[in-house]
Structures are given as structure tokens and as C-alpha cells.
mmCIF file of C-alpha atoms in Angstrom:
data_model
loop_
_atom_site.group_PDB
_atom_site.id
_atom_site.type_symbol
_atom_site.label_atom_id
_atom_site.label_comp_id
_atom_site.label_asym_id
_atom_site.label_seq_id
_atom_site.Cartn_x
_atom_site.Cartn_y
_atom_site.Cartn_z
ATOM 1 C CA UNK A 10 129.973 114.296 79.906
ATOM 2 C CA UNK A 11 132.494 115.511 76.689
ATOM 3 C CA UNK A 12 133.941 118.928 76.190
ATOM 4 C CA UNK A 13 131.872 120.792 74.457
ATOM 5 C CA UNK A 14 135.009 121.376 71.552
ATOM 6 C CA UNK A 15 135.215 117.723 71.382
ATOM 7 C CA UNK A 16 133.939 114.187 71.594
ATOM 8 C CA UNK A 17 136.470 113.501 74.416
ATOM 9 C CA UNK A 18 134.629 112.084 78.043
ATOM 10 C CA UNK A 19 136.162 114.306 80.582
ATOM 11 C CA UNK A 20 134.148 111.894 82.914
ATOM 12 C CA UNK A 21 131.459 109.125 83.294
ATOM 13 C CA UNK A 22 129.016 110.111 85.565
ATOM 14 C CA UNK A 23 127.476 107.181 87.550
ATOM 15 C CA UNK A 24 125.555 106.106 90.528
ATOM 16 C CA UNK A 25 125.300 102.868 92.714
ATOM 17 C CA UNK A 26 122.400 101.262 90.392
ATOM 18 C CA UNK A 27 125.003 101.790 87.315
ATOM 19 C CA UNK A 28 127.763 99.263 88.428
ATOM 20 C CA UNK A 29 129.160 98.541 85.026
ATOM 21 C CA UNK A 30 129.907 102.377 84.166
ATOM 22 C CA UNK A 31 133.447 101.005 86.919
ATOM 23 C CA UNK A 32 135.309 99.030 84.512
ATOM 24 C CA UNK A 33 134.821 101.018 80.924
ATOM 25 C CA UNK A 34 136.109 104.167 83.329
ATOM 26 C CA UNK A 35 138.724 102.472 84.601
ATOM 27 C CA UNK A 36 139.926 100.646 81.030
ATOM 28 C CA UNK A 37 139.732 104.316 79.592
ATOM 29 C CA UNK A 38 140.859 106.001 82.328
ATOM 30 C CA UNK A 39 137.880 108.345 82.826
ATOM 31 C CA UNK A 40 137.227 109.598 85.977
ATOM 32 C CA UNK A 41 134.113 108.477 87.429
ATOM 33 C CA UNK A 42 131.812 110.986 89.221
ATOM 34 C CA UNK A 43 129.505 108.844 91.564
ATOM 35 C CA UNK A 44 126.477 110.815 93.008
ATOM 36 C CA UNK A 45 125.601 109.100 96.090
ATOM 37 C CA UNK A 46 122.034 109.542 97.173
ATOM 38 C CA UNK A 47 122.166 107.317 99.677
ATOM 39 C CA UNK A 48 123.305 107.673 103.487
ATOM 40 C CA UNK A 49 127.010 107.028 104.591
ATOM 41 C CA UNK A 50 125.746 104.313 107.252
ATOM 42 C CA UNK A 51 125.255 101.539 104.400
ATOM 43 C CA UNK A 52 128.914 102.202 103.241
ATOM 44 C CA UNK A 53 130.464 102.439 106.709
ATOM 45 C CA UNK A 54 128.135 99.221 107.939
ATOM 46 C CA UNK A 55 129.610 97.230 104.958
ATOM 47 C CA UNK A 56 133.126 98.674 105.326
ATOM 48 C CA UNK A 57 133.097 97.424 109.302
ATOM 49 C CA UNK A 58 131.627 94.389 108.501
ATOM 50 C CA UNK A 59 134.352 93.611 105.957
ATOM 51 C CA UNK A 60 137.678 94.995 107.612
ATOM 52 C CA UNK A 61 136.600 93.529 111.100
ATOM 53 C CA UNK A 62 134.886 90.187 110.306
ATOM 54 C CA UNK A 63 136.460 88.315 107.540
ATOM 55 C CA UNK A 64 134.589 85.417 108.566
ATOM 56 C CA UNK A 65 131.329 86.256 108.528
ATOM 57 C CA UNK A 66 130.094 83.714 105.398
ATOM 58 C CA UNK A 67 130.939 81.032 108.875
ATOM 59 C CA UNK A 68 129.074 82.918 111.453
ATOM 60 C CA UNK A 69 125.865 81.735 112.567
ATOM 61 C CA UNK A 70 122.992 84.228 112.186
ATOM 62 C CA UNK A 71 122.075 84.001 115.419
ATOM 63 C CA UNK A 72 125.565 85.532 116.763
ATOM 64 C CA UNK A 73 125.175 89.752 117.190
ATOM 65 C CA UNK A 74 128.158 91.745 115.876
ATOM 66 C CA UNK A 75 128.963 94.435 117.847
ATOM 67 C CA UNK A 76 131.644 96.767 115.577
ATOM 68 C CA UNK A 77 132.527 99.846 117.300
ATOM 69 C CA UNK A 78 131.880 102.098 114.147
ATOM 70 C CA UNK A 79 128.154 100.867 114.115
ATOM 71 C CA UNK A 80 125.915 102.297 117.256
ATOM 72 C CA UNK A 81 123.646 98.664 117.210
ATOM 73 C CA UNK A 82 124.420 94.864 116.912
ATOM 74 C CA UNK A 83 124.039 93.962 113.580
ATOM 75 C CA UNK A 84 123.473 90.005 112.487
ATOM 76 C CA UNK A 85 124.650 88.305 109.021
ATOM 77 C CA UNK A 86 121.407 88.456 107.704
ATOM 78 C CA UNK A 87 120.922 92.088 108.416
ATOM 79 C CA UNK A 88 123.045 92.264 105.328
ATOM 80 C CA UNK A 89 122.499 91.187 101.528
ATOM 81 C CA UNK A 90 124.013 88.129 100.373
ATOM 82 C CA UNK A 91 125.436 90.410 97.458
ATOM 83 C CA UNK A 92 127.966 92.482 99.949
ATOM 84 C CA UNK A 93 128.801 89.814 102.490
ATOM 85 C CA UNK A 94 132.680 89.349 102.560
ATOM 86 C CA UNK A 95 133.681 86.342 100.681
ATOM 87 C CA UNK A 96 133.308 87.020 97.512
ATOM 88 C CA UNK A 97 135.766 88.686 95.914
ATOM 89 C CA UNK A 98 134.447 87.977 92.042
ATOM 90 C CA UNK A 99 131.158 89.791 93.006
ATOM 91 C CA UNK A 100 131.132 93.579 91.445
ATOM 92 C CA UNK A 101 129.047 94.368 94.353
ATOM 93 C CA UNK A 102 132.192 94.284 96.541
ATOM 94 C CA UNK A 103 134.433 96.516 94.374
ATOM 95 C CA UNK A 104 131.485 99.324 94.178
ATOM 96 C CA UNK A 105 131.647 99.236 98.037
ATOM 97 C CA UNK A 106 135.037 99.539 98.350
ATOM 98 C CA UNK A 107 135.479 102.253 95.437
ATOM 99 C CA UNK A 108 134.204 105.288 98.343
ATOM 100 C CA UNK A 109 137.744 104.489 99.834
ATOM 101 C CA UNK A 110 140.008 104.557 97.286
ATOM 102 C CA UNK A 111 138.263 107.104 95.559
ATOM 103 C CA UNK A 112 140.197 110.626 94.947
ATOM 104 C CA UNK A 113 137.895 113.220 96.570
ATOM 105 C CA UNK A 114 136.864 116.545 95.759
ATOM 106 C CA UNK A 115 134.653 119.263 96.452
ATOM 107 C CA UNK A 116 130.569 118.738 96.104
ATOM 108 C CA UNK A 117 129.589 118.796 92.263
ATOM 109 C CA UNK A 118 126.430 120.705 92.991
ATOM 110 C CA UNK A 119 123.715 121.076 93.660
ATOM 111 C CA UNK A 120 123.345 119.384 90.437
ATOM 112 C CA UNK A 121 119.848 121.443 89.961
ATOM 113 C CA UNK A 122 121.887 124.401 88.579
ATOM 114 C CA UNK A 123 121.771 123.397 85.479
ATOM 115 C CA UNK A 124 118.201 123.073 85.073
ATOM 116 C CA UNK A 125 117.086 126.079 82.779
ATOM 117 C CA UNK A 126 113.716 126.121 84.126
ATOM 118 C CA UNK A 127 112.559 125.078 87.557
ATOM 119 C CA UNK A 128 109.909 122.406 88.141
ATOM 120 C CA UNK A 129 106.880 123.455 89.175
ATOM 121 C CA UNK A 130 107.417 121.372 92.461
ATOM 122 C CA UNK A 131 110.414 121.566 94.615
ATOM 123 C CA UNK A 132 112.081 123.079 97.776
ATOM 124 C CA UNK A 133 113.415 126.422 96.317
ATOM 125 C CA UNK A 134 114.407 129.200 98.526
ATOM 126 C CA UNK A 135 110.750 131.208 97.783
ATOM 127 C CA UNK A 136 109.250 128.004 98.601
ATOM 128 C CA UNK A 137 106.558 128.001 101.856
ATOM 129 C CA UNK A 138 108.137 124.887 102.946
ATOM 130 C CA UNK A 139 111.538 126.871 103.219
ATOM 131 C CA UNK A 140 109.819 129.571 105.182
ATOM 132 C CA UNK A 141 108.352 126.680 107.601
ATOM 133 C CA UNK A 142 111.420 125.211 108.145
ATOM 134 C CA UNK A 143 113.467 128.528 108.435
ATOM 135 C CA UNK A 144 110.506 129.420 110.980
ATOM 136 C CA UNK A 145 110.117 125.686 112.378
ATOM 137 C CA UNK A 146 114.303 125.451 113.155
ATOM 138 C CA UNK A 147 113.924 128.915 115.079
ATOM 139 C CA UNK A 148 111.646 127.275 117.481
ATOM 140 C CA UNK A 149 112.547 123.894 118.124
ATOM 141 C CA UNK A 150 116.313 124.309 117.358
ATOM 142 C CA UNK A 151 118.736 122.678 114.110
ATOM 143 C CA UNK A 152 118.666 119.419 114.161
ATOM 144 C CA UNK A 153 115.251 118.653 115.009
ATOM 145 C CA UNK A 154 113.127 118.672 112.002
ATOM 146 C CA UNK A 155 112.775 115.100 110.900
ATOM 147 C CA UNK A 156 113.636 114.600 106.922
ATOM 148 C CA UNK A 157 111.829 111.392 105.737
ATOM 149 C CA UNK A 158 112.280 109.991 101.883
ATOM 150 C CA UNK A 159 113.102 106.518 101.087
ATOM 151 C CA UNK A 160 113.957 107.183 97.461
ATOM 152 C CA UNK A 161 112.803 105.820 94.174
ATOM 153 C CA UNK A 162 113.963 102.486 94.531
ATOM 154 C CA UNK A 163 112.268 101.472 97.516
ATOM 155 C CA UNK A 164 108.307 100.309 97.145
ATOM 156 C CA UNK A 165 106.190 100.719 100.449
ATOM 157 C CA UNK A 166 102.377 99.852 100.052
ATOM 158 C CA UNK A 167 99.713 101.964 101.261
ATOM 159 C CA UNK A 168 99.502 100.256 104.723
ATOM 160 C CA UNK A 169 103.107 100.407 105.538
ATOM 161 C CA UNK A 170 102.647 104.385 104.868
ATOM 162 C CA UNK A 171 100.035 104.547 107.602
ATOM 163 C CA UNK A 172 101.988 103.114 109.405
ATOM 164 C CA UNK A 173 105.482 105.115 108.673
ATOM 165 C CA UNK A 174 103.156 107.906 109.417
ATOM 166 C CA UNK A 175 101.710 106.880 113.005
ATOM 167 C CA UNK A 176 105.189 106.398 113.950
ATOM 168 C CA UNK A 177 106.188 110.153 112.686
ATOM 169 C CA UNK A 178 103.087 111.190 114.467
ATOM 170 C CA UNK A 179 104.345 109.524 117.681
ATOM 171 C CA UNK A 180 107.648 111.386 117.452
ATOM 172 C CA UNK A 181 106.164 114.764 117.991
ATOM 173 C CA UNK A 182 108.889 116.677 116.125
ATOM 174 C CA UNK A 183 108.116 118.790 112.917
ATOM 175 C CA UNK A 184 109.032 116.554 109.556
ATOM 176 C CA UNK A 185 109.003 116.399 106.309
ATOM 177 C CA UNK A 186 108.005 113.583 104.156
ATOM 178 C CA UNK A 187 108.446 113.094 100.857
ATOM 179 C CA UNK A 188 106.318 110.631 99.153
ATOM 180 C CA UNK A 189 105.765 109.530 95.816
ATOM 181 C CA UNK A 190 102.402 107.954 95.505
ATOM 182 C CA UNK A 191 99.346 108.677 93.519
ATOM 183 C CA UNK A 192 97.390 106.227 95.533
ATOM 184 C CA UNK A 193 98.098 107.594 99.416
ATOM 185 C CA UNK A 194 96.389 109.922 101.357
ATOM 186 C CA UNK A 195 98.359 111.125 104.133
ATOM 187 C CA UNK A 196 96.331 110.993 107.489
ATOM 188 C CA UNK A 197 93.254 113.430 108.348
ATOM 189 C CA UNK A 198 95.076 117.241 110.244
ATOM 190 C CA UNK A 199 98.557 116.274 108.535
ATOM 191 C CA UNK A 200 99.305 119.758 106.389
ATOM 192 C CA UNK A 201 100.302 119.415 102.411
ATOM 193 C CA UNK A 202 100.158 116.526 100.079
#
């Protein structure tokens, strides 16, 4: 992003798939805005994992850790070989620790501000899914509407989505899935597509 009375970056915005935008920023002294789409328990997993078992790369897989910031025991191969500690030339490791060094500030959003005109899709205050959940949080309570969406990077096939949705089903709470497929039908008295 530049000011708009000159070519100057006032910063570089960035995300975890954009691991290179670190060092320009940093050789330029740009601050780097990193949305984060992704859930804290990645970041605090990997965190744990490297403040409280340096020696990890020697563990066998078969040994649980049990880290008192993570709720479950968590094995070395629960983790990518990209992240596990050891490795101190691999960029991977200074994008995870960036989150705590990072200077931080108030929410830059919501980011759809901006957009002059609205998609014809979406979760906008007029929308009926607003009113259901407004309606849906009045009976059940906060807290218990379930809010599925794996994001774009993640590929599940057809199968795997029937059976992502059986286990939803199972859960008898109200949810909300979002799903991008053009292929995937979601089972027979399940409302909206």
C-alpha cells in the first residue's frame, strides 16, 4: 500500500502463504501487516513445541507430548517437517516466530470496507443467515452455533464432505458451513447450498 501523494510503501501487506514479503520489509523497513486467517492454535502449538522441547528432531514418534498450553498430547509427526525445531535456516521458523515479536495494534478491518460494491453472496447484516443466527443464538445460547470453513488452501473430496457432514449432523447443534465446491451436494433436509 503507498500514500496516495506518493510512491512511498507505508506498508507491505502479507499473509502466511507470502513468506518472502519478511525480508524486503525488513531490509526497507516497511512495516508488515500480516492478515492471519488462520486459528491461533497452529501458532501457539508450534510456539510450545519450540520453547518447551528443543529436542524434538531426537524424539521418537511414538513418545506423546503433553505441553500444558495444548489441551491434547501431540506426537512429532503431528507436526510438518517444515516447523519442527531444529532448523534455524528454514524461513518457515522465522514466520512462526514473527506473531511474537511483532508490534501489535488494533484490528485493520473488516477489510470488506473497502469494497465499493458488495458481492452478491456474503454474510451482511440484511442477510437471512444473520437473522438465523441472531434468532438461532437466542435459543440455544452464544457460543453454540458451530462455524465450519477449512479455507481455500485445503482440498477435501466429495466423500470426505459426507462425511464432515455426518459428523456435524451427529453434533446436533445449529452450524454453518461454508463450502466451496461446484461438485457437492450437501445431504437430503440440510437447508441452503
Amino acid at each position: 500500500m503507498c500514500n496516495s501523494d506518493s510512491s512511498t510503501p507505508i506498508c507491505v501487506p502479507s499473509d502466511m502463504f507470502l513468506p518472502w514479503t519478511l525480508d524486503p520489509s525488513r531490509m526497507f523497513n516497511i512495516p508488515r501487516i500480516v492478515c492471519g486467517g488462520m486459528g491461533v492454535l497452529p501458532v501457539v502449538i508450534a510456539r510450545s513445541v519450540s520453547l518447551h522441547v528443543p529436542c524434538l528432531p531426537s524424539l521418537s514418534n511414538s513418545v506423546p507430548l503433553n505441553l500444558a498450553s495444548v489441551p491434547f498430547p501431540l506426537h512429532k509427526n503431528d507436526s510438518p517437517a517444515s516447523v519442527r525445531p531444529g532448523d534455524d535456516s528454514n524461513p518457515m521458523r522465522a514466520i512462526l516466530a514473527e506473531p511474537f515479536q511483532a508490534n501489535y495494534s488494533s484490528c485493520l478491518g473488516p477489510l470488506n470496507l473497502y469494497i465499493k460494491e458488495r458481492p452478491k453472496h456474503g454474510f451482511w447484516q440484511s442477510s437471512p443467515h444473520i437473522k438465523w443466527l441472531d434468532h438461532d443464538m437466542e435459543e440455544v445460547g452464544p457460543g453454540n452455533v458451530i462455524y465450519v470453513a477449512f479455507g481455500s488452501q485445503s482440498y477435501t473430496t466429495d466423500v470426505q464432505k459426507e462425511e464432515i457432514a455426518l459428523g456435524l449432523e451427529k453434533a446436533g447443534q445449529p452450524l454453518i458451513w461454508v463450502v466451496r465446491s461446484s461438485t457437492w451436494i450437501p445431504p437430503v433436509g440440510w437447508e441452503g447450498s
